[in-house]
Every structure is written in C-alpha cells, then in structure tokens.
Amino acid sequence: MAGERQWGVTPAFSNDLPTARDHKLHDALVAELKAQNNFPPSSDSEKRDAILAKLKTLLRQMVQSVGRKRGLPQGILDVAGGEVFTYGSYRLGVHGPNSDVDTLLVAPKHVSRDDFFDLMPDLIRQSVPPGEITELVPVRDSSVPIIKLCIQGVDIDLIFSNLQQSSIPDKMDLSDDNLLRGLDETDRRCVNGTRVTNRILQLVPQSKTFRVALRAIKLWAQRRAIYGNIVGFPGGVAYAILVARVCQLYPKAVAPLIVQKFFFITRVWHWPRPVFLQLKENTSLSLREWDPAKYRGDALHLMPILTPAVPSTNTAHTICRSTKHVMMAELQRGEDLATEIYTNNKPWSTLFQRHQFFTEAYKHYICVNTAARTKDAQDKWSGLVQSKIKWLVTGIENSGAKSVELVHPYNKGFDRVHVCNDEDQITKAKDGSVDYQAKDIATTTTDQASDIKTQLAAQSATDGVEMTADAGEEVVEKQETVNGDAEWPQKIYTTTYYLGIGLVKGAKDLDISQPVRNFSSDCTVWPGYDVNLHSINIKHIRNFDLPADVFVDGEIRPVKQKKKVKPATNGTDNASNKRSFQDSGLDDSAASTKRRQSGNTPTTSEHTNGAAG
C-alpha cells in the first residue's frame, strides 16, 4: 500500500491487519503467560519506581559532595544534575516478578568511577532503615564494574558512567553518539546498554506487540535451555533484536503471528548473513564495530545479531557449530508447534514445555566439576570456568573426533555444598561425588544463585576481561581452610556443568583427551588459581548415572538397559567397546563405580535436592 512506512532495512513481508483468529490466539497467549507467572504485579512496579527515584536523589547528593570536595563553583554545582537510566528486560518492559532492574547512573565529568564505589554504598546504607538492604556487593574488577544491590526485596544491578560534560540534565537523551567522545571502553559498555535498549524500542512498529512476543520467545528459550551467551546461545538482547526484526517485517501483526514467524524466519535465515534493525550509521568516532571484512574473528561468527547503536557489535558471538545445530532443531520444533497452535487449536503451553536434556536427549555426558574450599573462592572460580565452557565445546568440535556429532552445553551449572570428615571425602566431592552433600542445603542452579561474583566472573571472561583474585581476602580464607590443624567436618563448594555428547550413528570410540587437557590448562592458568584452594575434574558419565537433583518432579530418569545375551565369542568386541570410553581421556562413570567399591574413586549417588533448572 502506497504511503506505508518502512520499518527496518527492507519492505514489510505483509501489512495485513490481524484477523479475529489472531486476536483470539493473542488473548490465549497472554493468558498462558500470566499462568506461567511471567508478569510482575503492579505493586512491584510501584516499588521499583520508588527505589529508582531514591537512587536518583542519592546520585545527585554524590555529585554535589564530590563537586564541593573538588572546589567547583556553586554556579556549576547548581546545574550539575545527574540522571538514572534503566536498560535490559526492565527497560524493554519484559521483566518478570523476580527480575533484576538493570540501572545506570550517569554523572558529570567531575565524578569518577572511584567516587561512585567510594561513596555510593554508604549513601545507600544511610538512606534506608536497617534490614531493608539484604545485599550490597561492590565489584570493581569486572568488564562492567557494578554494585549488586537488593533493597526492599528488589534486586538492582547498579552501574556507573560519567560523561565528558559538566551538566547532566533531567531526562537526558543518550542517543547522541557524540556523548561517547572521551569515554574509555568500560564507560562505553555501561552507556551502550541503555542506548541499545532505547533504540530497539524506537525501531519496532508496535511496542505492545513486541513486548508480548518477546516475553513468549524468552520463556520458550529458557524452558528449552537455549538461553545465555555465556555457554554459546543467544542472550536477552539477541532475542530482543530477532523479535524486533520480525516485528518490522510484519508491522501490523499481533504477537501470535510474530511468534510463529520468528521460528520460521530465524530458522531459514541465510546465516551467517547478519541480522540488523537499521542500516549502519555513519559516525566520525573511531570505534571498533563489527566488520567481517576488516576483522578475521568477526568473519568466523556463525549467527551475527547486531546491536542498533554505535558501536554496532554482535550480541551472539559465542554461538558455535554445536549450539547453532541445537538452535536450528529447537526452531524447527517451535515452528511446528506454532503452526499446530494456529491450525489445530493446540494450547500455547505445549510451546513452553521443559527441555529433555537430561531425560531423553543424550546417552553420554561430560561433567565439568569445579570445587573450592570456600564459597567466595568457588563463586569466582566456577564463574570463570563457566565462561570457558564454550571453548571446550569448540575444542572438541575442532579436535577431529569423528565419533562426535555435536557437543551440547547445558546453560546452567549445579551448585552443591558438601560436608566432609576427612581429606579422602574432600577428594571424592571434588571429583563429582554427591555422597557427602549437605542434606540441609539444597542444590541450586547458577541462574538461581544470587552471588554477583559468580555472575561477573563468567560475564567478564565472556567479554574478554578476566576477574582478578582479591588479594587479602583469599589469603585469609586459605589460612582458615588449608591449615593442617583445621577442624572437621569441612565444607566443600562445588559447581558441575553438564555437556551432552551426540555421537555419530554407529560410533564406537570417543577420544577427546586433547581438548579436555587444553580446557583444563586454559582454566588453571587464571592468575587467581590456587592448587590448594581450587580444583577442576572432567569426567564422562552415562545418562543412567546422572544425579537425581538434575531432574524435576514428574520426569522419568533414564535407567540402565539390560544387555541382550549374545552367543559366546572370543570377547574381542566387548573388550573393545569398554576400552573405547576409557580411552576418551575422561574417567568413565561405570569404571568409577567399580573403583569406588574398592575404595579408590567416587561416583555420583542418588541424593535428591530437587534443584534442576
């Protein structure tokens, strides 16, 4: 139709108005999302708005305090200002009841990041009654330095940037690229979260449709365990950009059609052709942007999904061959179900059914067991190892292991606490045994863990910046826990990451010893690694040996199949099959069981804590 606005870089595929059927499916989708507890109550929004207003007041107090300390004239302080911005799921309007509020504080140039970390924690503590703050953890040594705050039950991820100007007015527009001048890479990272989120909202035809569709896609991705760039899947921003692009192609559609078309378009897209929401902007700023013609690393990206703000970057740079393969299979499943929902009245709940990663998907798994003798040490160590899981996946992919079809990393780790009475039990716990797991401390998954150091260790390394160990703090803990006179029992903290191994049909061997050794070496060269404090053990496990806490109520655990009795032979085939996994470079769980019975090495038990994610 003449005069229709073009959204995005190409004309729309369809400008058709929604049908009565579309509206009916929309109501059903919203009802299902509400049934899945996907929307926050209105009281939550009011509480979060009040907290953001308080943070703005505290920010301006800090700006004034630092300005007076630096001797700035009162005329400058009167207009210095300071503003609070949000980004991520909260700014996009797709946050859930327990979502963090990603918050950016912007100050004028006379306030530094050191001022923020030196002053803001105390300002926050002094501003609320005792007991309203349950967490306040400043973390400076991250690619995006942050204060993790929980106030009145609301989780706030607080980051900071100053701009190279003397005044930050109310409701300042961060879209001007010139605001990036003079900022270092850390400040640009902080500011660009808000810039990207705001730009996405500006580039979609109908924000309400976009939000409902994005809620559905995020819930689908989380339930199917294909969410999180740390282990090689798209993250929240990448999914938002993909949904926004489909909205541009169907500008008048309602959410159910956007969801259906999302699966089809993303699956048949000519990857590695990039997805972007607007043409590349001309800028005089000399900033590195995604450019496969200029940067060899960019040319290797398999599913480029580009941010719509300068500098444009690929939000899906961690996707590898295996995770892309898993994505394509899940997109096909989603497309098939969405079609049935449209044509055969299948309920939306079928789209959001839990994955089958542990129940049916694989017969063989790699377990990456990380451990430390203190919680703080384990938080940082396990986060760092998690960030490198993708390198283990690509290492196996590129190792020439012809028997391996794909390596599928589960997108969460399992945190456990063990109570050990001697060093032998500690060794077994570090090796993956759950025989000594604390009965009164439930297993949690890494998405449930609130410790900011775990999250930032993982995210920092994914961004190419590794956290450093806290010197002093580590030393004290090591003296308390490694001292030979330490009292028993002692707690050991572990996190286990699982990777499903898809074998080529008929494969009888699995030699991945070299990529496993390389991965272990890559982890232990971390400057904060201490052989007396940390450990990493990698082993092979069968599906029927998986611990009980990776399953949820109602799931059927795999059981060991009884072998059919065959005519007697010289035993060559059977012996060869046993050797095939012993030669993989990993400890095989079946062999471990036998050795455990002789007191040599542990295996997992069936202790249940119900933590499966």
Coordinates of C-alpha atoms in Angstrom, one line a residue:
M1 CA 0.0 0.0 0.0
A2 CA 1.4 3.4 -1.0
G3 CA 2.5 5.6 1.8
E4 CA 3.1 2.7 4.3
R5 CA 6.1 3.4 6.5
Q6 CA 9.0 1.0 6.0
W7 CA 10.4 -0.3 9.3
G8 CA 14.0 -1.6 9.1
V9 CA 16.2 -2.1 6.1
T10 CA 13.7 -3.9 3.8
P11 CA 10.0 -3.5 2.9
A12 CA 7.5 -5.5 5.1
F13 CA 6.6 -9.0 4.1
S14 CA 3.0 -8.2 5.0
N15 CA 0.9 -5.2 6.1
D16 CA -2.2 -7.3 6.6
L17 CA -4.3 -6.4 9.6
P18 CA -4.9 -9.1 12.3
T19 CA -7.9 -11.5 11.9
A20 CA -10.4 -12.5 14.5
R21 CA -8.4 -15.7 14.9
D22 CA -5.2 -13.7 15.5
H23 CA -6.9 -11.8 18.3
K24 CA -8.3 -14.9 19.9
L25 CA -4.8 -16.5 19.9
H26 CA -3.4 -13.3 21.3
D27 CA -5.8 -13.5 24.3
A28 CA -4.9 -17.1 24.8
L29 CA -1.1 -16.4 24.7
V30 CA -1.4 -13.6 27.2
A31 CA -3.5 -15.8 29.5
E32 CA -0.8 -18.6 29.2
L33 CA 2.0 -16.1 30.0
K34 CA 0.1 -15.0 33.1
A35 CA -0.5 -18.6 34.1
Q36 CA 3.3 -19.1 33.8
N37 CA 3.8 -16.2 36.2
N38 CA 5.6 -14.1 33.5
F39 CA 4.2 -10.7 34.5
P40 CA 5.1 -8.8 37.7
P41 CA 2.3 -7.5 39.9
S42 CA 1.6 -3.8 39.7
S43 CA 2.8 -3.3 43.3
D44 CA 6.3 -4.4 42.2
S45 CA 6.4 -1.7 39.5
E46 CA 5.5 1.0 42.1
K47 CA 8.2 -0.3 44.5
R48 CA 10.8 -0.3 41.8
D49 CA 9.9 3.2 40.6
A50 CA 10.3 4.4 44.2
I51 CA 13.7 2.8 44.5
L52 CA 14.9 4.3 41.2
A53 CA 13.7 7.8 42.4
K54 CA 15.7 7.3 45.6
L55 CA 18.8 6.3 43.7
K56 CA 18.5 9.5 41.6
T57 CA 18.4 11.6 44.8
L58 CA 21.4 9.8 46.1
L59 CA 23.3 10.2 42.8
R60 CA 22.7 13.9 42.9
Q61 CA 23.9 14.1 46.5
M62 CA 27.1 12.3 45.5
V63 CA 27.6 14.7 42.5
Q64 CA 27.3 17.7 44.9
S65 CA 29.6 16.2 47.5
V66 CA 32.3 15.4 45.0
G67 CA 32.0 18.8 43.4
R68 CA 32.4 20.6 46.7
K69 CA 35.4 18.5 47.6
R70 CA 37.0 19.4 44.3
G71 CA 36.2 23.1 44.9
L72 CA 33.8 23.7 42.0
P73 CA 31.9 27.0 41.9
Q74 CA 28.4 26.9 43.2
G75 CA 27.1 28.0 39.8
I76 CA 28.4 24.8 38.2
L77 CA 27.1 22.6 41.1
D78 CA 23.6 24.2 40.7
V79 CA 23.2 22.7 37.2
A80 CA 25.4 19.6 37.6
G81 CA 22.5 17.3 37.9
G82 CA 22.8 13.5 37.4
E83 CA 20.4 11.0 35.9
V84 CA 19.2 7.5 36.3
F85 CA 18.5 5.2 33.3
T86 CA 17.4 1.6 33.0
Y87 CA 18.2 -1.0 30.4
G88 CA 17.8 -4.7 29.6
S89 CA 14.5 -6.5 30.3
Y90 CA 13.2 -3.8 32.7
R91 CA 13.6 -1.0 30.1
L92 CA 12.2 -3.2 27.4
G93 CA 9.1 -3.9 29.5
V94 CA 9.5 -7.7 29.6
H95 CA 10.7 -8.3 33.1
G96 CA 9.2 -10.8 35.4
P97 CA 8.3 -10.8 39.1
N98 CA 11.9 -11.6 40.2
S99 CA 13.9 -9.9 37.5
D100 CA 16.8 -7.6 38.3
V101 CA 16.4 -3.9 37.5
D102 CA 19.5 -3.1 35.3
T103 CA 20.3 0.5 36.3
L104 CA 22.8 3.1 35.0
L105 CA 23.8 6.1 37.0
V106 CA 25.2 9.0 34.8
A107 CA 27.2 11.8 36.4
P108 CA 29.0 14.9 35.0
K109 CA 32.8 14.7 34.3
H110 CA 34.0 15.7 37.8
V111 CA 32.7 12.5 39.3
S112 CA 34.8 9.4 38.7
R113 CA 34.1 5.7 39.0
D114 CA 36.2 5.6 42.1
D115 CA 34.0 8.2 43.6
F116 CA 31.0 6.0 42.8
F117 CA 32.4 3.0 44.6
D118 CA 33.8 5.0 47.5
L119 CA 30.7 7.0 48.2
M120 CA 27.5 5.3 46.8
P121 CA 27.5 2.2 49.1
D122 CA 27.4 4.3 52.2
L123 CA 24.9 6.7 50.8
I124 CA 22.6 3.8 50.1
R125 CA 23.0 2.2 53.5
Q126 CA 22.3 5.5 55.2
S127 CA 19.2 6.2 53.2
V128 CA 17.0 3.2 54.3
P129 CA 16.1 1.7 57.7
P130 CA 18.1 -1.2 58.9
G131 CA 17.0 -4.5 57.4
E132 CA 15.7 -3.2 54.1
I133 CA 19.1 -4.0 52.4
T134 CA 19.8 -7.7 52.2
E135 CA 22.7 -7.5 49.7
L136 CA 25.1 -4.8 48.8
V137 CA 28.2 -6.0 47.0
P138 CA 30.5 -3.6 45.1
V139 CA 32.6 -5.3 42.4
R140 CA 35.2 -3.1 40.7
D141 CA 37.2 -5.7 38.9
S142 CA 34.8 -6.5 36.1
S143 CA 34.4 -5.6 32.4
V144 CA 31.3 -3.6 33.7
P145 CA 32.1 -2.6 37.3
I146 CA 28.9 -3.0 39.3
I147 CA 27.2 -2.7 42.7
K148 CA 24.8 -5.6 43.3
L149 CA 22.0 -4.4 45.5
C150 CA 18.9 -5.9 47.0
I151 CA 16.7 -3.3 48.7
Q152 CA 13.2 -4.0 49.9
G153 CA 13.3 -7.3 48.1
V154 CA 14.1 -5.7 44.7
D155 CA 17.4 -6.8 43.0
I156 CA 19.3 -3.8 41.4
D157 CA 22.3 -4.2 39.2
L158 CA 23.9 -0.7 39.6
I159 CA 26.5 0.5 37.1
F160 CA 28.0 4.0 36.6
S161 CA 29.4 6.2 33.9
N162 CA 30.4 9.8 33.7
L163 CA 30.1 11.9 30.5
Q164 CA 32.6 14.5 29.4
Q165 CA 30.3 17.4 30.1
S166 CA 29.7 19.5 33.2
S167 CA 26.0 19.0 33.4
I168 CA 23.6 16.0 33.2
P169 CA 20.1 17.4 32.9
D170 CA 16.8 15.6 33.7
K171 CA 15.6 13.1 31.1
M172 CA 18.8 13.4 29.1
D173 CA 18.8 11.7 25.7
L174 CA 21.7 9.3 25.4
S175 CA 21.2 8.6 21.7
D176 CA 23.7 11.3 20.6
D177 CA 26.8 9.4 19.5
N178 CA 29.0 12.4 20.4
L179 CA 28.3 11.6 24.1
L180 CA 30.7 8.7 23.6
R181 CA 33.6 11.0 23.0
G182 CA 36.3 10.8 25.6
L183 CA 34.9 7.7 27.2
D184 CA 37.0 4.6 27.8
E185 CA 35.8 1.1 26.8
T186 CA 34.3 0.5 30.3
D187 CA 32.2 3.7 30.2
R188 CA 31.1 2.9 26.7
R189 CA 29.9 -0.6 27.8
C190 CA 27.9 1.0 30.6
V191 CA 26.3 3.7 28.5
N192 CA 25.6 1.4 25.5
G193 CA 23.3 -0.9 27.4
T194 CA 20.7 1.9 27.7
R195 CA 21.4 3.2 24.2
V196 CA 20.8 -0.2 22.6
T197 CA 17.7 -0.9 24.6
N198 CA 16.2 2.5 23.8
R199 CA 17.0 2.2 20.1
I200 CA 15.3 -1.2 19.8
L201 CA 12.1 0.2 21.2
Q202 CA 12.3 3.1 18.7
L203 CA 12.7 0.6 15.8
V204 CA 9.6 -1.6 16.4
P205 CA 6.2 -0.7 14.9
Q206 CA 4.1 -1.6 17.9
S207 CA 5.8 -1.8 21.3
K208 CA 2.9 -3.7 22.9
T209 CA 3.0 -6.5 20.3
F210 CA 6.8 -6.6 20.5
R211 CA 6.7 -7.0 24.3
V212 CA 4.2 -9.8 24.3
A213 CA 6.0 -11.7 21.5
L214 CA 9.4 -11.2 23.3
R215 CA 8.0 -12.5 26.6
A216 CA 6.9 -15.6 24.8
I217 CA 10.2 -16.2 23.0
K218 CA 12.2 -15.6 26.1
L219 CA 10.1 -18.0 28.1
W220 CA 10.4 -20.6 25.2
A221 CA 14.2 -20.2 25.1
Q222 CA 14.6 -20.5 28.9
R223 CA 12.3 -23.6 29.1
R224 CA 14.2 -25.2 26.2
A225 CA 17.6 -24.3 27.8
I226 CA 18.9 -22.3 24.8
Y227 CA 19.2 -19.0 26.6
G228 CA 22.5 -17.4 27.6
N229 CA 25.5 -16.2 25.7
I230 CA 28.0 -17.4 28.3
V231 CA 27.7 -21.0 27.1
G232 CA 27.0 -20.3 23.4
F233 CA 23.3 -19.4 23.0
P234 CA 21.7 -16.1 22.3
G235 CA 21.1 -13.9 25.4
G236 CA 18.3 -11.4 26.1
V237 CA 19.5 -8.7 23.8
A238 CA 20.0 -11.0 20.9
Y239 CA 16.5 -12.5 21.2
A240 CA 15.1 -8.9 21.5
I241 CA 16.8 -7.9 18.2
L242 CA 15.5 -11.0 16.4
V243 CA 11.9 -10.5 17.6
A244 CA 12.2 -6.8 16.7
R245 CA 13.3 -7.7 13.2
V246 CA 10.2 -9.9 12.7
C247 CA 8.0 -7.1 14.0
Q248 CA 9.5 -4.9 11.3
L249 CA 8.6 -7.4 8.6
Y250 CA 5.0 -7.8 9.9
P251 CA 4.3 -4.3 11.3
K252 CA 0.6 -4.7 11.8
A253 CA 0.6 -8.2 13.2
V254 CA -0.3 -9.2 16.7
A255 CA 2.0 -11.3 19.0
P256 CA 0.9 -14.8 18.0
L257 CA 1.8 -14.3 14.3
I258 CA 5.1 -12.7 15.3
V259 CA 6.0 -15.7 17.4
Q260 CA 5.1 -18.1 14.6
K261 CA 7.1 -16.1 12.0
F262 CA 10.0 -15.8 14.5
F263 CA 10.6 -19.5 14.3
F264 CA 10.4 -19.7 10.5
I265 CA 12.4 -16.6 9.7
T266 CA 15.2 -17.3 12.2
R267 CA 15.5 -20.9 11.0
V268 CA 15.7 -20.2 7.3
W269 CA 17.8 -17.1 7.6
H270 CA 20.9 -17.2 5.4
W271 CA 23.3 -17.4 8.3
P272 CA 26.0 -16.0 8.6
R273 CA 24.3 -13.1 7.0
P274 CA 23.8 -10.6 9.8
V275 CA 20.5 -9.6 11.3
F276 CA 20.3 -5.8 12.0
L277 CA 17.4 -3.4 12.6
Q278 CA 18.8 -0.4 10.7
L279 CA 21.5 0.5 8.2
K280 CA 24.9 1.1 9.6
E281 CA 25.2 4.7 10.8
N282 CA 28.0 7.0 9.7
T283 CA 30.0 8.3 12.5
S284 CA 33.1 10.3 13.0
L285 CA 34.0 8.3 16.1
S286 CA 36.9 5.9 15.8
L287 CA 35.3 2.9 17.5
R288 CA 35.7 -0.7 16.7
E289 CA 32.5 -2.1 15.2
W290 CA 31.5 -5.5 13.8
D291 CA 33.1 -5.8 10.4
P292 CA 33.9 -9.2 8.9
A293 CA 35.8 -7.6 6.0
K294 CA 38.2 -6.0 8.4
Y295 CA 38.4 -8.4 11.4
R296 CA 39.0 -12.1 10.8
G297 CA 37.3 -13.0 14.1
D298 CA 34.1 -11.3 13.0
A299 CA 34.2 -13.3 9.8
L300 CA 34.1 -16.5 11.8
H301 CA 30.8 -15.7 13.6
L302 CA 28.0 -18.1 12.7
M303 CA 24.9 -16.1 13.7
P304 CA 25.7 -12.4 13.8
I305 CA 22.9 -10.4 15.5
L306 CA 23.9 -6.8 15.6
T307 CA 23.1 -4.0 18.0
P308 CA 21.4 -0.9 16.6
A309 CA 23.6 1.7 18.3
V310 CA 27.2 2.9 17.7
P311 CA 29.4 1.0 18.1
S312 CA 27.5 -1.9 16.5
T313 CA 28.5 -5.3 17.9
N314 CA 27.5 -8.9 17.5
T315 CA 25.4 -10.0 20.5
A316 CA 25.7 -13.7 19.5
H317 CA 29.4 -14.0 19.0
T318 CA 29.7 -17.1 21.3
I319 CA 27.5 -19.3 19.2
C320 CA 29.4 -22.3 17.8
R321 CA 28.6 -25.2 15.4
S322 CA 27.0 -27.4 18.1
T323 CA 24.9 -24.7 19.7
K324 CA 23.7 -23.5 16.3
H325 CA 22.7 -27.1 15.5
V326 CA 20.7 -27.3 18.7
M327 CA 19.1 -23.9 18.0
M328 CA 18.0 -25.0 14.5
A329 CA 16.4 -28.1 15.9
E330 CA 14.6 -26.1 18.6
L331 CA 13.4 -23.5 16.0
Q332 CA 12.0 -26.3 13.9
R333 CA 10.2 -27.7 16.9
G334 CA 8.9 -24.2 17.7
E335 CA 7.7 -23.7 14.2
D336 CA 5.9 -27.0 14.1
L337 CA 4.1 -26.3 17.4
A338 CA 3.2 -22.7 16.5
T339 CA 1.7 -24.0 13.2
E340 CA -0.4 -26.6 15.2
I341 CA -1.5 -23.9 17.6
Y342 CA -2.8 -21.8 14.7
T343 CA -4.3 -24.7 12.7
N344 CA -5.3 -27.3 15.3
N345 CA -6.0 -25.3 18.4
K346 CA -3.1 -26.8 20.3
P347 CA -2.6 -25.0 23.6
W348 CA 0.3 -22.5 24.0
S349 CA 1.5 -24.4 27.0
T350 CA 3.0 -27.1 24.6
L351 CA 5.4 -24.5 23.3
F352 CA 6.8 -23.9 26.8
Q353 CA 7.3 -27.5 27.8
R354 CA 10.6 -28.2 29.6
H355 CA 13.5 -29.5 27.6
Q356 CA 14.6 -33.1 27.6
F357 CA 18.3 -32.5 28.0
F358 CA 18.7 -35.0 30.9
T359 CA 15.8 -37.3 30.2
E360 CA 16.0 -38.3 26.6
A361 CA 18.4 -36.1 24.6
Y362 CA 21.7 -37.9 25.2
K363 CA 23.1 -41.2 26.5
H364 CA 26.6 -39.7 27.2
Y365 CA 27.6 -36.6 29.1
I366 CA 30.7 -34.7 30.1
C367 CA 30.7 -33.4 33.6
V368 CA 33.0 -30.4 34.4
N369 CA 33.3 -30.5 38.2
T370 CA 34.7 -27.3 39.8
A371 CA 35.4 -27.1 43.5
A372 CA 36.9 -24.8 46.1
R373 CA 37.3 -24.9 49.9
T374 CA 35.5 -21.6 50.5
K375 CA 32.3 -20.1 49.0
D376 CA 33.9 -16.9 47.9
A377 CA 36.7 -18.8 46.1
Q378 CA 34.2 -21.1 44.4
D379 CA 32.0 -18.2 43.3
K380 CA 34.8 -16.7 41.3
W381 CA 36.3 -19.9 40.1
S382 CA 33.1 -21.6 38.9
G383 CA 32.1 -18.4 37.1
L384 CA 35.4 -18.3 35.3
V385 CA 35.2 -22.0 34.3
Q386 CA 31.6 -21.5 33.1
S387 CA 32.7 -18.7 30.8
K388 CA 35.2 -21.1 29.2
I389 CA 32.8 -24.0 28.6
K390 CA 32.3 -22.7 25.1
W391 CA 36.0 -23.2 24.4
L392 CA 35.7 -26.8 25.5
V393 CA 32.8 -27.2 23.0
T394 CA 34.7 -25.7 20.1
G395 CA 37.9 -27.6 21.1
I396 CA 36.0 -30.9 20.8
E397 CA 34.4 -29.8 17.6
N398 CA 37.8 -29.0 16.1
S399 CA 39.7 -31.9 17.6
G400 CA 39.0 -34.4 14.7
A401 CA 36.9 -36.6 17.0
K402 CA 35.0 -38.2 14.1
S403 CA 32.6 -40.0 16.5
V404 CA 31.2 -36.7 17.9
E405 CA 28.3 -35.2 16.0
L406 CA 27.7 -32.3 18.5
V407 CA 28.5 -31.1 22.0
H408 CA 25.5 -29.5 23.7
P409 CA 26.3 -27.5 26.9
Y410 CA 23.5 -27.2 29.4
N411 CA 23.0 -23.5 30.1
K412 CA 23.2 -23.7 33.9
G413 CA 25.5 -25.2 36.5
F414 CA 24.5 -27.1 39.6
D415 CA 25.9 -25.6 42.9
R416 CA 26.2 -28.1 45.8
V417 CA 27.7 -27.9 49.3
H418 CA 29.4 -31.0 50.8
V419 CA 30.2 -31.7 54.4
C420 CA 33.4 -33.9 54.6
N421 CA 35.1 -35.5 57.5
D422 CA 38.5 -36.2 56.0
E423 CA 40.7 -35.5 53.0
D424 CA 39.5 -38.6 51.2
Q425 CA 35.9 -37.4 51.3
I426 CA 37.0 -34.0 50.1
T427 CA 38.8 -35.6 47.2
K428 CA 35.7 -37.6 46.3
A429 CA 33.5 -34.5 46.5
K430 CA 35.8 -32.6 44.2
D431 CA 35.7 -35.4 41.8
G432 CA 31.9 -35.2 41.4
S433 CA 30.6 -37.5 44.2
V434 CA 27.4 -36.3 45.9
D435 CA 27.7 -38.9 48.7
Y436 CA 28.7 -36.2 51.2
Q437 CA 26.3 -33.5 50.0
A438 CA 24.9 -31.5 52.9
K439 CA 21.3 -32.7 53.5
D440 CA 20.1 -29.3 54.8
I441 CA 21.4 -27.3 51.9
A442 CA 19.5 -27.7 48.6
T443 CA 21.2 -27.8 45.3
T444 CA 20.7 -24.6 43.3
T445 CA 21.4 -23.8 39.7
T446 CA 23.6 -21.0 38.6
D447 CA 20.6 -18.9 37.4
Q448 CA 19.2 -19.2 40.9
A449 CA 22.5 -18.3 42.6
S450 CA 22.4 -14.6 43.5
D451 CA 26.1 -14.2 44.1
I452 CA 27.3 -11.4 41.9
K453 CA 30.9 -12.6 41.9
T454 CA 29.9 -15.8 40.1
Q455 CA 27.9 -13.9 37.5
L456 CA 30.6 -11.3 36.9
A457 CA 33.4 -13.8 36.7
A458 CA 31.5 -15.6 33.9
Q459 CA 30.4 -12.5 32.1
S460 CA 33.8 -10.7 32.4
A461 CA 35.6 -13.6 30.8
T462 CA 33.0 -13.9 28.1
D463 CA 33.7 -10.3 27.3
G464 CA 37.4 -11.0 27.2
V465 CA 38.2 -9.5 30.6
E466 CA 39.1 -11.8 33.4
M467 CA 38.4 -11.0 37.1
T468 CA 41.4 -10.9 39.3
A469 CA 41.6 -12.6 42.7
D470 CA 41.0 -10.4 45.7
A471 CA 44.4 -10.4 47.3
G472 CA 44.0 -10.3 51.1
E473 CA 40.6 -11.9 51.2
E474 CA 41.9 -15.1 49.5
V475 CA 44.9 -15.3 51.8
V476 CA 42.8 -15.2 55.0
E477 CA 40.4 -17.8 53.7
K478 CA 43.3 -20.2 52.7
Q479 CA 44.8 -19.9 56.2
E480 CA 41.4 -20.8 57.7
T481 CA 40.7 -23.8 55.5
V482 CA 44.0 -25.3 54.3
N483 CA 45.8 -25.2 57.7
G484 CA 46.7 -28.7 58.7
D485 CA 45.1 -28.2 62.2
A486 CA 41.7 -27.3 60.7
E487 CA 38.8 -28.9 62.5
W488 CA 36.4 -31.4 60.9
P489 CA 34.0 -31.5 59.3
Q490 CA 34.8 -29.1 56.5
K491 CA 32.5 -27.8 53.7
I492 CA 33.5 -28.1 50.1
Y493 CA 31.7 -26.0 47.5
T494 CA 31.2 -27.4 44.0
T495 CA 29.6 -26.5 40.7
T496 CA 29.1 -29.0 38.0
Y497 CA 28.4 -28.2 34.3
Y498 CA 27.0 -30.8 32.0
L499 CA 27.5 -31.2 28.3
G500 CA 25.5 -33.7 26.3
I501 CA 27.5 -35.6 23.7
G502 CA 25.8 -36.5 20.4
L503 CA 27.6 -39.4 18.8
V504 CA 27.6 -40.3 15.1
K505 CA 25.4 -43.3 14.5
G506 CA 27.4 -46.4 14.9
A507 CA 30.3 -44.7 16.7
K508 CA 32.3 -47.0 19.0
D509 CA 35.0 -44.7 20.2
L510 CA 35.3 -41.3 21.9
D511 CA 38.8 -39.8 22.1
I512 CA 38.6 -36.2 23.3
S513 CA 41.5 -36.3 25.7
Q514 CA 43.4 -33.5 24.0
P515 CA 40.7 -30.8 24.0
V516 CA 39.9 -31.8 27.6
R517 CA 43.5 -31.3 28.6
N518 CA 43.7 -28.0 26.8
F519 CA 40.5 -26.8 28.5
S520 CA 41.8 -27.7 31.9
S521 CA 45.0 -25.8 31.2
D522 CA 43.1 -22.8 30.0
C523 CA 41.2 -22.7 33.2
T524 CA 44.1 -23.3 35.6
V525 CA 46.3 -20.5 34.1
W526 CA 43.9 -18.0 35.6
P527 CA 46.1 -15.7 37.9
G528 CA 43.7 -16.4 40.8
Y529 CA 44.0 -20.1 40.6
D530 CA 45.5 -21.8 43.7
V531 CA 46.0 -25.6 43.6
N532 CA 45.4 -25.7 47.4
L533 CA 42.1 -23.9 47.1
H534 CA 40.6 -24.7 43.7
S535 CA 40.2 -27.8 41.6
I536 CA 38.7 -28.9 38.3
N537 CA 37.9 -32.5 37.3
I538 CA 36.3 -33.6 34.0
K539 CA 34.7 -37.0 33.5
H540 CA 32.4 -39.0 31.3
I541 CA 29.0 -40.1 32.7
R542 CA 26.2 -42.2 31.3
N543 CA 22.6 -40.9 31.4
F544 CA 21.5 -43.5 33.9
D545 CA 24.3 -42.3 36.3
L546 CA 23.1 -38.7 36.4
P547 CA 22.4 -37.4 39.9
A548 CA 18.8 -37.1 41.0
D549 CA 18.9 -33.3 41.5
V550 CA 19.2 -32.6 37.8
F551 CA 15.7 -33.8 37.3
V552 CA 12.4 -32.2 38.3
D553 CA 9.2 -33.8 39.7
G554 CA 7.4 -35.8 37.1
E555 CA 10.5 -36.5 34.9
I556 CA 11.4 -40.1 34.2
R557 CA 15.0 -40.8 34.9
P558 CA 16.9 -43.0 32.4
V559 CA 17.7 -46.5 33.5
K560 CA 20.5 -48.8 32.5
Q561 CA 19.3 -51.1 29.8
K562 CA 19.9 -54.8 30.2
K563 CA 22.2 -56.2 27.6
K564 CA 20.9 -58.9 25.4
V565 CA 22.7 -62.2 25.8
K566 CA 24.7 -63.0 22.7
P567 CA 26.4 -66.2 21.6
A568 CA 29.8 -66.7 23.2
T569 CA 32.6 -65.1 21.3
N570 CA 36.3 -64.6 21.9
G571 CA 35.3 -61.3 23.8
T572 CA 37.1 -59.0 21.4
D573 CA 34.1 -56.8 20.6
N574 CA 33.0 -56.4 24.2
A575 CA 36.5 -55.6 25.4
S576 CA 37.0 -53.1 22.5
N577 CA 33.7 -51.3 23.5
K578 CA 34.9 -50.9 27.1
R579 CA 38.2 -49.6 26.1
S580 CA 36.6 -47.0 23.8
F581 CA 35.4 -44.8 26.6
Q582 CA 38.4 -45.5 28.9
D583 CA 40.5 -44.1 26.0
S584 CA 38.3 -41.0 25.8
G585 CA 40.6 -39.1 28.1
L586 CA 37.8 -38.9 30.8
D587 CA 37.0 -41.0 33.8
D588 CA 34.1 -43.3 32.9
S589 CA 31.3 -43.5 35.4
A590 CA 30.9 -47.2 35.2
A591 CA 34.5 -47.8 35.8
S592 CA 34.4 -45.3 38.6
T593 CA 31.7 -47.3 40.3
K594 CA 33.8 -50.4 40.4
R595 CA 36.8 -48.5 41.7
R596 CA 34.6 -46.7 44.3
Q597 CA 33.6 -50.1 45.6
S598 CA 37.2 -50.9 46.2
G599 CA 37.7 -47.5 47.9
N600 CA 39.7 -45.8 45.1
T601 CA 37.4 -43.3 43.4
P602 CA 33.9 -41.9 43.8
T603 CA 30.8 -41.8 41.7
T604 CA 27.6 -39.8 42.0
S605 CA 24.9 -41.1 44.2
E606 CA 21.1 -40.6 44.1
H607 CA 20.9 -38.0 46.9
T608 CA 17.9 -35.7 45.9
N609 CA 17.7 -32.0 46.4
G610 CA 15.4 -31.1 43.6
A611 CA 17.4 -28.3 42.1
A612 CA 17.0 -29.0 38.4
G613 CA 16.6 -25.9 36.3

